Amino acid sequence: MAARLQGYYERAGKTGEARRLWQEIMATWPEAKVPQLYLGISLENMGLTEEAAAAYATLLRLDPAYGEALYRLGAIRILQGAWEPGAAMMREAAT
């Protein structure tokens, strides 16, 4: 359901609204993992990679084995030039 909602906002060009939605949900349920992931995705889609990385890192503190967050954080690290740490994160996410 969250993926559909995110997709709707993206297709409608309302990524900022998606970001606000996920932030509101996180304010109510700070331990919720899925909204934290989609907050990161929204931020990433807005070009706010540092903020997206922080969202993924928060999710990984909640659940260190959350593969998609680890993969996305690794990809951001690679784009930032931290090839080895990023690739290690992506490899770990794939296992």
PDB file of N, CA, C and O in Angstrom, residues 4-76:
ATOM      1  N   ARG A   4       2.201   2.041  -3.431  1.00  0.00           N
ATOM      2  CA  ARG A   4       1.174   2.628  -4.303  1.00  0.00           C
ATOM      3  C   ARG A   4       0.968   4.104  -3.990  1.00  0.00           C
ATOM      4  O   ARG A   4       0.825   4.925  -4.890  1.00  0.00           O
ATOM      5  N   LEU A   5       0.911   4.415  -2.704  1.00  0.00           N
ATOM      6  CA  LEU A   5       0.718   5.795  -2.289  1.00  0.00           C
ATOM      7  C   LEU A   5       1.885   6.669  -2.757  1.00  0.00           C
ATOM      8  O   LEU A   5       1.680   7.744  -3.307  1.00  0.00           O
ATOM      9  N   GLN A   6       3.104   6.181  -2.559  1.00  0.00           N
ATOM     10  CA  GLN A   6       4.285   6.913  -3.012  1.00  0.00           C
ATOM     11  C   GLN A   6       4.229   7.105  -4.519  1.00  0.00           C
ATOM     12  O   GLN A   6       4.498   8.192  -5.026  1.00  0.00           O
ATOM     13  N   GLY A   7       3.862   6.045  -5.247  1.00  0.00           N
ATOM     14  CA  GLY A   7       3.762   6.127  -6.700  1.00  0.00           C
ATOM     15  C   GLY A   7       2.734   7.149  -7.150  1.00  0.00           C
ATOM     16  O   GLY A   7       2.957   7.895  -8.112  1.00  0.00           O
ATOM     17  N   TYR A   8       1.613   7.193  -6.462  1.00  0.00           N
ATOM     18  CA  TYR A   8       0.586   8.185  -6.793  1.00  0.00           C
ATOM     19  C   TYR A   8       1.156   9.593  -6.674  1.00  0.00           C
ATOM     20  O   TYR A   8       1.012  10.415  -7.577  1.00  0.00           O
ATOM     21  N   TYR A   9       1.790   9.882  -5.537  1.00  0.00           N
ATOM     22  CA  TYR A   9       2.348  11.221  -5.326  1.00  0.00           C
ATOM     23  C   TYR A   9       3.399  11.551  -6.386  1.00  0.00           C
ATOM     24  O   TYR A   9       3.447  12.665  -6.898  1.00  0.00           O
ATOM     25  N   GLU A  10       4.240  10.588  -6.723  1.00  0.00           N
ATOM     26  CA  GLU A  10       5.281  10.831  -7.722  1.00  0.00           C
ATOM     27  C   GLU A  10       4.675  11.094  -9.097  1.00  0.00           C
ATOM     28  O   GLU A  10       5.091  12.018  -9.786  1.00  0.00           O
ATOM     29  N   ARG A  11       3.708  10.281  -9.509  1.00  0.00           N
ATOM     30  CA  ARG A  11       3.079  10.480 -10.825  1.00  0.00           C
ATOM     31  C   ARG A  11       2.355  11.818 -10.892  1.00  0.00           C
ATOM     32  O   ARG A  11       2.289  12.440 -11.954  1.00  0.00           O
ATOM     33  N   ALA A  12       1.817  12.252  -9.759  1.00  0.00           N
ATOM     34  CA  ALA A  12       1.093  13.527  -9.718  1.00  0.00           C
ATOM     35  C   ALA A  12       2.036  14.717  -9.544  1.00  0.00           C
ATOM     36  O   ALA A  12       1.586  15.861  -9.520  1.00  0.00           O
ATOM     37  N   GLY A  13       3.342  14.443  -9.456  1.00  0.00           N
ATOM     38  CA  GLY A  13       4.308  15.527  -9.256  1.00  0.00           C
ATOM     39  C   GLY A  13       4.216  16.151  -7.880  1.00  0.00           C
ATOM     40  O   GLY A  13       4.527  17.324  -7.704  1.00  0.00           O
ATOM     41  N   LYS A  14       3.804  15.365  -6.895  1.00  0.00           N
ATOM     42  CA  LYS A  14       3.594  15.883  -5.538  1.00  0.00           C
ATOM     43  C   LYS A  14       4.533  15.209  -4.531  1.00  0.00           C
ATOM     44  O   LYS A  14       4.121  14.807  -3.448  1.00  0.00           O
ATOM     45  N   THR A  15       5.799  15.111  -4.895  1.00  0.00           N
ATOM     46  CA  THR A  15       6.756  14.446  -4.017  1.00  0.00           C
ATOM     47  C   THR A  15       6.881  15.161  -2.678  1.00  0.00           C
ATOM     48  O   THR A  15       7.044  14.530  -1.648  1.00  0.00           O
ATOM     49  N   GLY A  16       6.769  16.486  -2.691  1.00  0.00           N
ATOM     50  CA  GLY A  16       6.825  17.243  -1.445  1.00  0.00           C
ATOM     51  C   GLY A  16       5.678  16.887  -0.513  1.00  0.00           C
ATOM     52  O   GLY A  16       5.858  16.813   0.710  1.00  0.00           O
ATOM     53  N   GLU A  17       4.506  16.640  -1.084  1.00  0.00           N
ATOM     54  CA  GLU A  17       3.367  16.227  -0.266  1.00  0.00           C
ATOM     55  C   GLU A  17       3.601  14.843   0.315  1.00  0.00           C
ATOM     56  O   GLU A  17       3.221  14.565   1.451  1.00  0.00           O
ATOM     57  N   ALA A  18       4.206  13.953  -0.468  1.00  0.00           N
ATOM     58  CA  ALA A  18       4.539  12.619   0.037  1.00  0.00           C
ATOM     59  C   ALA A  18       5.499  12.744   1.220  1.00  0.00           C
ATOM     60  O   ALA A  18       5.320  12.084   2.244  1.00  0.00           O
ATOM     61  N   ARG A  19       6.481  13.601   1.062  1.00  0.00           N
ATOM     62  CA  ARG A  19       7.448  13.820   2.147  1.00  0.00           C
ATOM     63  C   ARG A  19       6.721  14.251   3.425  1.00  0.00           C
ATOM     64  O   ARG A  19       6.975  13.717   4.500  1.00  0.00           O
ATOM     65  N   ARG A  20       5.803  15.204   3.302  1.00  0.00           N
ATOM     66  CA  ARG A  20       5.063  15.676   4.480  1.00  0.00           C
ATOM     67  C   ARG A  20       4.227  14.559   5.100  1.00  0.00           C
ATOM     68  O   ARG A  20       4.151  14.431   6.321  1.00  0.00           O
ATOM     69  N   LEU A  21       3.610  13.744   4.251  1.00  0.00           N
ATOM     70  CA  LEU A  21       2.815  12.625   4.753  1.00  0.00           C
ATOM     71  C   LEU A  21       3.673  11.681   5.585  1.00  0.00           C
ATOM     72  O   LEU A  21       3.319  11.327   6.713  1.00  0.00           O
ATOM     73  N   TRP A  22       4.815  11.261   5.027  1.00  0.00           N
ATOM     74  CA  TRP A  22       5.688  10.326   5.746  1.00  0.00           C
ATOM     75  C   TRP A  22       6.223  10.962   7.027  1.00  0.00           C
ATOM     76  O   TRP A  22       6.344  10.283   8.044  1.00  0.00           O
ATOM     77  N   GLN A  23       6.529  12.255   6.992  1.00  0.00           N
ATOM     78  CA  GLN A  23       7.003  12.926   8.203  1.00  0.00           C
ATOM     79  C   GLN A  23       5.910  12.952   9.275  1.00  0.00           C
ATOM     80  O   GLN A  23       6.200  12.756  10.452  1.00  0.00           O
ATOM     81  N   GLU A  24       4.667  13.195   8.867  1.00  0.00           N
ATOM     82  CA  GLU A  24       3.561  13.201   9.837  1.00  0.00           C
ATOM     83  C   GLU A  24       3.364  11.822  10.451  1.00  0.00           C
ATOM     84  O   GLU A  24       3.156  11.703  11.661  1.00  0.00           O
ATOM     85  N   ILE A  25       3.438  10.792   9.628  1.00  0.00           N
ATOM     86  CA  ILE A  25       3.306   9.430  10.154  1.00  0.00           C
ATOM     87  C   ILE A  25       4.442   9.125  11.114  1.00  0.00           C
ATOM     88  O   ILE A  25       4.222   8.552  12.188  1.00  0.00           O
ATOM     89  N   MET A  26       5.669   9.524  10.756  1.00  0.00           N
ATOM     90  CA  MET A  26       6.821   9.262  11.622  1.00  0.00           C
ATOM     91  C   MET A  26       6.710  10.024  12.940  1.00  0.00           C
ATOM     92  O   MET A  26       7.175   9.546  13.971  1.00  0.00           O
ATOM     93  N   ALA A  27       6.089  11.194  12.926  1.00  0.00           N
ATOM     94  CA  ALA A  27       5.903  11.951  14.160  1.00  0.00           C
ATOM     95  C   ALA A  27       4.976  11.204  15.115  1.00  0.00           C
ATOM     96  O   ALA A  27       5.140  11.265  16.335  1.00  0.00           O
ATOM     97  N   THR A  28       4.011  10.491  14.563  1.00  0.00           N
ATOM     98  CA  THR A  28       3.067   9.733  15.373  1.00  0.00           C
ATOM     99  C   THR A  28       3.622   8.363  15.764  1.00  0.00           C
ATOM    100  O   THR A  28       3.455   7.928  16.898  1.00  0.00           O
ATOM    101  N   TRP A  29       4.272   7.703  14.811  1.00  0.00           N
ATOM    102  CA  TRP A  29       4.825   6.367  15.039  1.00  0.00           C
ATOM    103  C   TRP A  29       6.317   6.356  14.684  1.00  0.00           C
ATOM    104  O   TRP A  29       6.706   5.862  13.623  1.00  0.00           O
ATOM    105  N   PRO A  30       7.172   6.890  15.544  1.00  0.00           N
ATOM    106  CA  PRO A  30       8.600   7.018  15.213  1.00  0.00           C
ATOM    107  C   PRO A  30       9.326   5.686  15.014  1.00  0.00           C
ATOM    108  O   PRO A  30      10.392   5.673  14.407  1.00  0.00           O
ATOM    109  N   GLU A  31       8.758   4.590  15.459  1.00  0.00           N
ATOM    110  CA  GLU A  31       9.406   3.285  15.289  1.00  0.00           C
ATOM    111  C   GLU A  31       8.937   2.561  14.025  1.00  0.00           C
ATOM    112  O   GLU A  31       9.387   1.448  13.747  1.00  0.00           O
ATOM    113  N   ALA A  32       8.033   3.175  13.269  1.00  0.00           N
ATOM    114  CA  ALA A  32       7.495   2.535  12.056  1.00  0.00           C
ATOM    115  C   ALA A  32       8.559   2.528  10.960  1.00  0.00           C
ATOM    116  O   ALA A  32       9.119   3.561  10.617  1.00  0.00           O
ATOM    117  N   LYS A  33       8.799   1.365  10.417  1.00  0.00           N
ATOM    118  CA  LYS A  33       9.883   1.214   9.445  1.00  0.00           C
ATOM    119  C   LYS A  33       9.483   1.617   8.023  1.00  0.00           C
ATOM    120  O   LYS A  33      10.238   2.307   7.338  1.00  0.00           O
ATOM    121  N   VAL A  34       8.333   1.172   7.559  1.00  0.00           N
ATOM    122  CA  VAL A  34       7.941   1.429   6.165  1.00  0.00           C
ATOM    123  C   VAL A  34       7.813   2.928   5.879  1.00  0.00           C
ATOM    124  O   VAL A  34       8.351   3.401   4.866  1.00  0.00           O
ATOM    125  N   PRO A  35       7.146   3.708   6.736  1.00  0.00           N
ATOM    126  CA  PRO A  35       7.096   5.148   6.460  1.00  0.00           C
ATOM    127  C   PRO A  35       8.489   5.793   6.451  1.00  0.00           C
ATOM    128  O   PRO A  35       8.736   6.713   5.674  1.00  0.00           O
ATOM    129  N   GLN A  36       9.394   5.289   7.282  1.00  0.00           N
ATOM    130  CA  GLN A  36      10.766   5.828   7.302  1.00  0.00           C
ATOM    131  C   GLN A  36      11.452   5.557   5.973  1.00  0.00           C
ATOM    132  O   GLN A  36      12.142   6.414   5.428  1.00  0.00           O
ATOM    133  N   LEU A  37      11.239   4.358   5.420  1.00  0.00           N
ATOM    134  CA  LEU A  37      11.811   4.032   4.112  1.00  0.00           C
ATOM    135  C   LEU A  37      11.270   4.977   3.046  1.00  0.00           C
ATOM    136  O   LEU A  37      12.036   5.550   2.262  1.00  0.00           O
ATOM    137  N   TYR A  38       9.960   5.166   3.027  1.00  0.00           N
ATOM    138  CA  TYR A  38       9.366   6.012   1.992  1.00  0.00           C
ATOM    139  C   TYR A  38       9.661   7.496   2.201  1.00  0.00           C
ATOM    140  O   TYR A  38       9.693   8.256   1.232  1.00  0.00           O
ATOM    141  N   LEU A  39       9.925   7.888   3.421  1.00  0.00           N
ATOM    142  CA  LEU A  39      10.425   9.251   3.640  1.00  0.00           C
ATOM    143  C   LEU A  39      11.766   9.401   2.934  1.00  0.00           C
ATOM    144  O   LEU A  39      11.999  10.372   2.215  1.00  0.00           O
ATOM    145  N   GLY A  40      12.641   8.424   3.118  1.00  0.00           N
ATOM    146  CA  GLY A  40      13.939   8.454   2.433  1.00  0.00           C
ATOM    147  C   GLY A  40      13.799   8.475   0.926  1.00  0.00           C
ATOM    148  O   GLY A  40      14.474   9.234   0.232  1.00  0.00           O
ATOM    149  N   ILE A  41      12.895   7.662   0.406  1.00  0.00           N
ATOM    150  CA  ILE A  41      12.676   7.622  -1.045  1.00  0.00           C
ATOM    151  C   ILE A  41      12.171   8.973  -1.542  1.00  0.00           C
ATOM    152  O   ILE A  41      12.630   9.480  -2.574  1.00  0.00           O
ATOM    153  N   SER A  42      11.229   9.570  -0.810  1.00  0.00           N
ATOM    154  CA  SER A  42      10.719  10.895  -1.206  1.00  0.00           C
ATOM    155  C   SER A  42      11.847  11.920  -1.233  1.00  0.00           C
ATOM    156  O   SER A  42      11.965  12.704  -2.182  1.00  0.00           O
ATOM    157  N   LEU A  43      12.654  11.920  -0.203  1.00  0.00           N
ATOM    158  CA  LEU A  43      13.770  12.866  -0.133  1.00  0.00           C
ATOM    159  C   LEU A  43      14.753  12.632  -1.273  1.00  0.00           C
ATOM    160  O   LEU A  43      15.239  13.578  -1.899  1.00  0.00           O
ATOM    161  N   GLU A  44      15.027  11.373  -1.544  1.00  0.00           N
ATOM    162  CA  GLU A  44      15.935  11.024  -2.642  1.00  0.00           C
ATOM    163  C   GLU A  44      15.370  11.531  -3.974  1.00  0.00           C
ATOM    164  O   GLU A  44      16.099  12.108  -4.789  1.00  0.00           O
ATOM    165  N   ASN A  45      14.078  11.334  -4.183  1.00  0.00           N
ATOM    166  CA  ASN A  45      13.440  11.780  -5.432  1.00  0.00           C
ATOM    167  C   ASN A  45      13.402  13.300  -5.553  1.00  0.00           C
ATOM    168  O   ASN A  45      13.274  13.825  -6.659  1.00  0.00           O
ATOM    169  N   MET A  46      13.505  13.991  -4.431  1.00  0.00           N
ATOM    170  CA  MET A  46      13.544  15.452  -4.446  1.00  0.00           C
ATOM    171  C   MET A  46      14.980  15.960  -4.622  1.00  0.00           C
ATOM    172  O   MET A  46      15.208  17.163  -4.660  1.00  0.00           O
ATOM    173  N   GLY A  47      15.951  15.043  -4.704  1.00  0.00           N
ATOM    174  CA  GLY A  47      17.347  15.431  -4.845  1.00  0.00           C
ATOM    175  C   GLY A  47      18.012  15.770  -3.532  1.00  0.00           C
ATOM    176  O   GLY A  47      19.131  16.294  -3.514  1.00  0.00           O
ATOM    177  N   LEU A  48      17.370  15.456  -2.421  1.00  0.00           N
ATOM    178  CA  LEU A  48      17.904  15.763  -1.084  1.00  0.00           C
ATOM    179  C   LEU A  48      18.618  14.521  -0.550  1.00  0.00           C
ATOM    180  O   LEU A  48      18.150  13.854   0.381  1.00  0.00           O
ATOM    181  N   THR A  49      19.762  14.210  -1.155  1.00  0.00           N
ATOM    182  CA  THR A  49      20.422  12.939  -0.862  1.00  0.00           C
ATOM    183  C   THR A  49      20.956  12.852   0.563  1.00  0.00           C
ATOM    184  O   THR A  49      20.922  11.778   1.157  1.00  0.00           O
ATOM    185  N   GLU A  50      21.452  13.940   1.111  1.00  0.00           N
ATOM    186  CA  GLU A  50      21.938  13.886   2.498  1.00  0.00           C
ATOM    187  C   GLU A  50      20.796  13.594   3.465  1.00  0.00           C
ATOM    188  O   GLU A  50      20.947  12.793   4.391  1.00  0.00           O
ATOM    189  N   GLU A  51      19.662  14.243   3.248  1.00  0.00           N
ATOM    190  CA  GLU A  51      18.499  14.004   4.092  1.00  0.00           C
ATOM    191  C   GLU A  51      17.976  12.579   3.896  1.00  0.00           C
ATOM    192  O   GLU A  51      17.572  11.925   4.856  1.00  0.00           O
ATOM    193  N   ALA A  52      18.004  12.100   2.658  1.00  0.00           N
ATOM    194  CA  ALA A  52      17.585  10.723   2.383  1.00  0.00           C
ATOM    195  C   ALA A  52      18.513   9.740   3.089  1.00  0.00           C
ATOM    196  O   ALA A  52      18.051   8.778   3.711  1.00  0.00           O
ATOM    197  N   ALA A  53      19.816   9.995   3.016  1.00  0.00           N
ATOM    198  CA  ALA A  53      20.786   9.133   3.701  1.00  0.00           C
ATOM    199  C   ALA A  53      20.510   9.103   5.200  1.00  0.00           C
ATOM    200  O   ALA A  53      20.579   8.043   5.834  1.00  0.00           O
ATOM    201  N   ALA A  54      20.162  10.250   5.770  1.00  0.00           N
ATOM    202  CA  ALA A  54      19.852  10.312   7.206  1.00  0.00           C
ATOM    203  C   ALA A  54      18.596   9.495   7.516  1.00  0.00           C
ATOM    204  O   ALA A  54      18.528   8.807   8.541  1.00  0.00           O
ATOM    205  N   ALA A  55      17.598   9.554   6.632  1.00  0.00           N
ATOM    206  CA  ALA A  55      16.375   8.765   6.842  1.00  0.00           C
ATOM    207  C   ALA A  55      16.681   7.274   6.791  1.00  0.00           C
ATOM    208  O   ALA A  55      16.196   6.503   7.625  1.00  0.00           O
ATOM    209  N   TYR A  56      17.500   6.858   5.822  1.00  0.00           N
ATOM    210  CA  TYR A  56      17.868   5.442   5.728  1.00  0.00           C
ATOM    211  C   TYR A  56      18.697   5.022   6.937  1.00  0.00           C
ATOM    212  O   TYR A  56      18.517   3.921   7.466  1.00  0.00           O
ATOM    213  N   ALA A  57      19.595   5.885   7.396  1.00  0.00           N
ATOM    214  CA  ALA A  57      20.409   5.565   8.574  1.00  0.00           C
ATOM    215  C   ALA A  57      19.521   5.417   9.814  1.00  0.00           C
ATOM    216  O   ALA A  57      19.749   4.525  10.638  1.00  0.00           O
ATOM    217  N   THR A  58      18.508   6.271   9.936  1.00  0.00           N
ATOM    218  CA  THR A  58      17.567   6.147  11.051  1.00  0.00           C
ATOM    219  C   THR A  58      16.849   4.810  10.985  1.00  0.00           C
ATOM    220  O   THR A  58      16.713   4.115  11.994  1.00  0.00           O
ATOM    221  N   LEU A  59      16.411   4.432   9.806  1.00  0.00           N
ATOM    222  CA  LEU A  59      15.739   3.151   9.638  1.00  0.00           C
ATOM    223  C   LEU A  59      16.670   1.997  10.005  1.00  0.00           C
ATOM    224  O   LEU A  59      16.265   1.040  10.667  1.00  0.00           O
ATOM    225  N   LEU A  60      17.928   2.100   9.612  1.00  0.00           N
ATOM    226  CA  LEU A  60      18.880   1.034   9.920  1.00  0.00           C
ATOM    227  C   LEU A  60      19.188   0.957  11.421  1.00  0.00           C
ATOM    228  O   LEU A  60      19.540  -0.111  11.921  1.00  0.00           O
ATOM    229  N   ARG A  61      19.035   2.064  12.138  1.00  0.00           N
ATOM    230  CA  ARG A  61      19.157   1.998  13.603  1.00  0.00           C
ATOM    231  C   ARG A  61      17.967   1.239  14.198  1.00  0.00           C
ATOM    232  O   ARG A  61      18.117   0.519  15.184  1.00  0.00           O
ATOM    233  N   LEU A  62      16.787   1.397  13.584  1.00  0.00           N
ATOM    234  CA  LEU A  62      15.606   0.661  14.032  1.00  0.00           C
ATOM    235  C   LEU A  62      15.718  -0.824  13.685  1.00  0.00           C
ATOM    236  O   LEU A  62      15.302  -1.684  14.455  1.00  0.00           O
ATOM    237  N   ASP A  63      16.264  -1.100  12.502  1.00  0.00           N
ATOM    238  CA  ASP A  63      16.365  -2.477  12.005  1.00  0.00           C
ATOM    239  C   ASP A  63      17.610  -2.596  11.130  1.00  0.00           C
ATOM    240  O   ASP A  63      17.570  -2.307   9.935  1.00  0.00           O
ATOM    241  N   PRO A  64      18.734  -2.999  11.721  1.00  0.00           N
ATOM    242  CA  PRO A  64      20.001  -3.066  10.973  1.00  0.00           C
ATOM    243  C   PRO A  64      19.981  -3.998   9.763  1.00  0.00           C
ATOM    244  O   PRO A  64      20.833  -3.888   8.889  1.00  0.00           O
ATOM    245  N   ALA A  65      19.004  -4.880   9.700  1.00  0.00           N
ATOM    246  CA  ALA A  65      18.940  -5.828   8.582  1.00  0.00           C
ATOM    247  C   ALA A  65      17.926  -5.414   7.513  1.00  0.00           C
ATOM    248  O   ALA A  65      17.589  -6.217   6.647  1.00  0.00           O
ATOM    249  N   TYR A  66      17.466  -4.184   7.538  1.00  0.00           N
ATOM    250  CA  TYR A  66      16.461  -3.725   6.559  1.00  0.00           C
ATOM    251  C   TYR A  66      17.165  -3.518   5.216  1.00  0.00           C
ATOM    252  O   TYR A  66      17.774  -2.483   4.953  1.00  0.00           O
ATOM    253  N   GLY A  67      17.056  -4.524   4.353  1.00  0.00           N
ATOM    254  CA  GLY A  67      17.826  -4.584   3.114  1.00  0.00           C
ATOM    255  C   GLY A  67      17.668  -3.411   2.169  1.00  0.00           C
ATOM    256  O   GLY A  67      18.657  -2.903   1.632  1.00  0.00           O
ATOM    257  N   GLU A  68      16.436  -2.973   1.943  1.00  0.00           N
ATOM    258  CA  GLU A  68      16.247  -1.888   0.971  1.00  0.00           C
ATOM    259  C   GLU A  68      16.887  -0.590   1.452  1.00  0.00           C
ATOM    260  O   GLU A  68      17.477   0.145   0.660  1.00  0.00           O
ATOM    261  N   ALA A  69      16.806  -0.311   2.752  1.00  0.00           N
ATOM    262  CA  ALA A  69      17.439   0.896   3.290  1.00  0.00           C
ATOM    263  C   ALA A  69      18.952   0.798   3.164  1.00  0.00           C
ATOM    264  O   ALA A  69      19.626   1.775   2.807  1.00  0.00           O
ATOM    265  N   LEU A  70      19.500  -0.381   3.443  1.00  0.00           N
ATOM    266  CA  LEU A  70      20.942  -0.583   3.335  1.00  0.00           C
ATOM    267  C   LEU A  70      21.402  -0.418   1.890  1.00  0.00           C
ATOM    268  O   LEU A  70      22.406   0.241   1.614  1.00  0.00           O
ATOM    269  N   TYR A  71      20.639  -0.972   0.958  1.00  0.00           N
ATOM    270  CA  TYR A  71      20.964  -0.864  -0.463  1.00  0.00           C
ATOM    271  C   TYR A  71      20.930   0.595  -0.931  1.00  0.00           C
ATOM    272  O   TYR A  71      21.854   1.076  -1.582  1.00  0.00           O
ATOM    273  N   ARG A  72      19.860   1.304  -0.569  1.00  0.00           N
ATOM    274  CA  ARG A  72      19.718   2.690  -1.009  1.00  0.00           C
ATOM    275  C   ARG A  72      20.786   3.588  -0.376  1.00  0.00           C
ATOM    276  O   ARG A  72      21.319   4.478  -1.048  1.00  0.00           O
ATOM    277  N   LEU A  73      21.096   3.356   0.894  1.00  0.00           N
ATOM    278  CA  LEU A  73      22.156   4.134   1.531  1.00  0.00           C
ATOM    279  C   LEU A  73      23.497   3.839   0.860  1.00  0.00           C
ATOM    280  O   LEU A  73      24.289   4.755   0.610  1.00  0.00           O
ATOM    281  N   GLY A  74      23.743   2.587   0.524  1.00  0.00           N
ATOM    282  CA  GLY A  74      24.967   2.228  -0.186  1.00  0.00           C
ATOM    283  C   GLY A  74      25.065   2.930  -1.533  1.00  0.00           C
ATOM    284  O   GLY A  74      26.127   3.434  -1.916  1.00  0.00           O
ATOM    285  N   ALA A  75      23.954   2.985  -2.267  1.00  0.00           N
ATOM    286  CA  ALA A  75      23.948   3.657  -3.570  1.00  0.00           C
ATOM    287  C   ALA A  75      24.250   5.144  -3.408  1.00  0.00           C
ATOM    288  O   ALA A  75      25.009   5.724  -4.199  1.00  0.00           O
ATOM    289  N   ILE A  76      23.693   5.766  -2.384  1.00  0.00           N
ATOM    290  CA  ILE A  76      23.986   7.186  -2.139  1.00  0.00           C
ATOM    291  C   ILE A  76      25.461   7.372  -1.828  1.00  0.00           C
ATOM    292  O   ILE A  76      26.103   8.299  -2.338  1.00  0.00           O
TER     293      ILE A  76
END
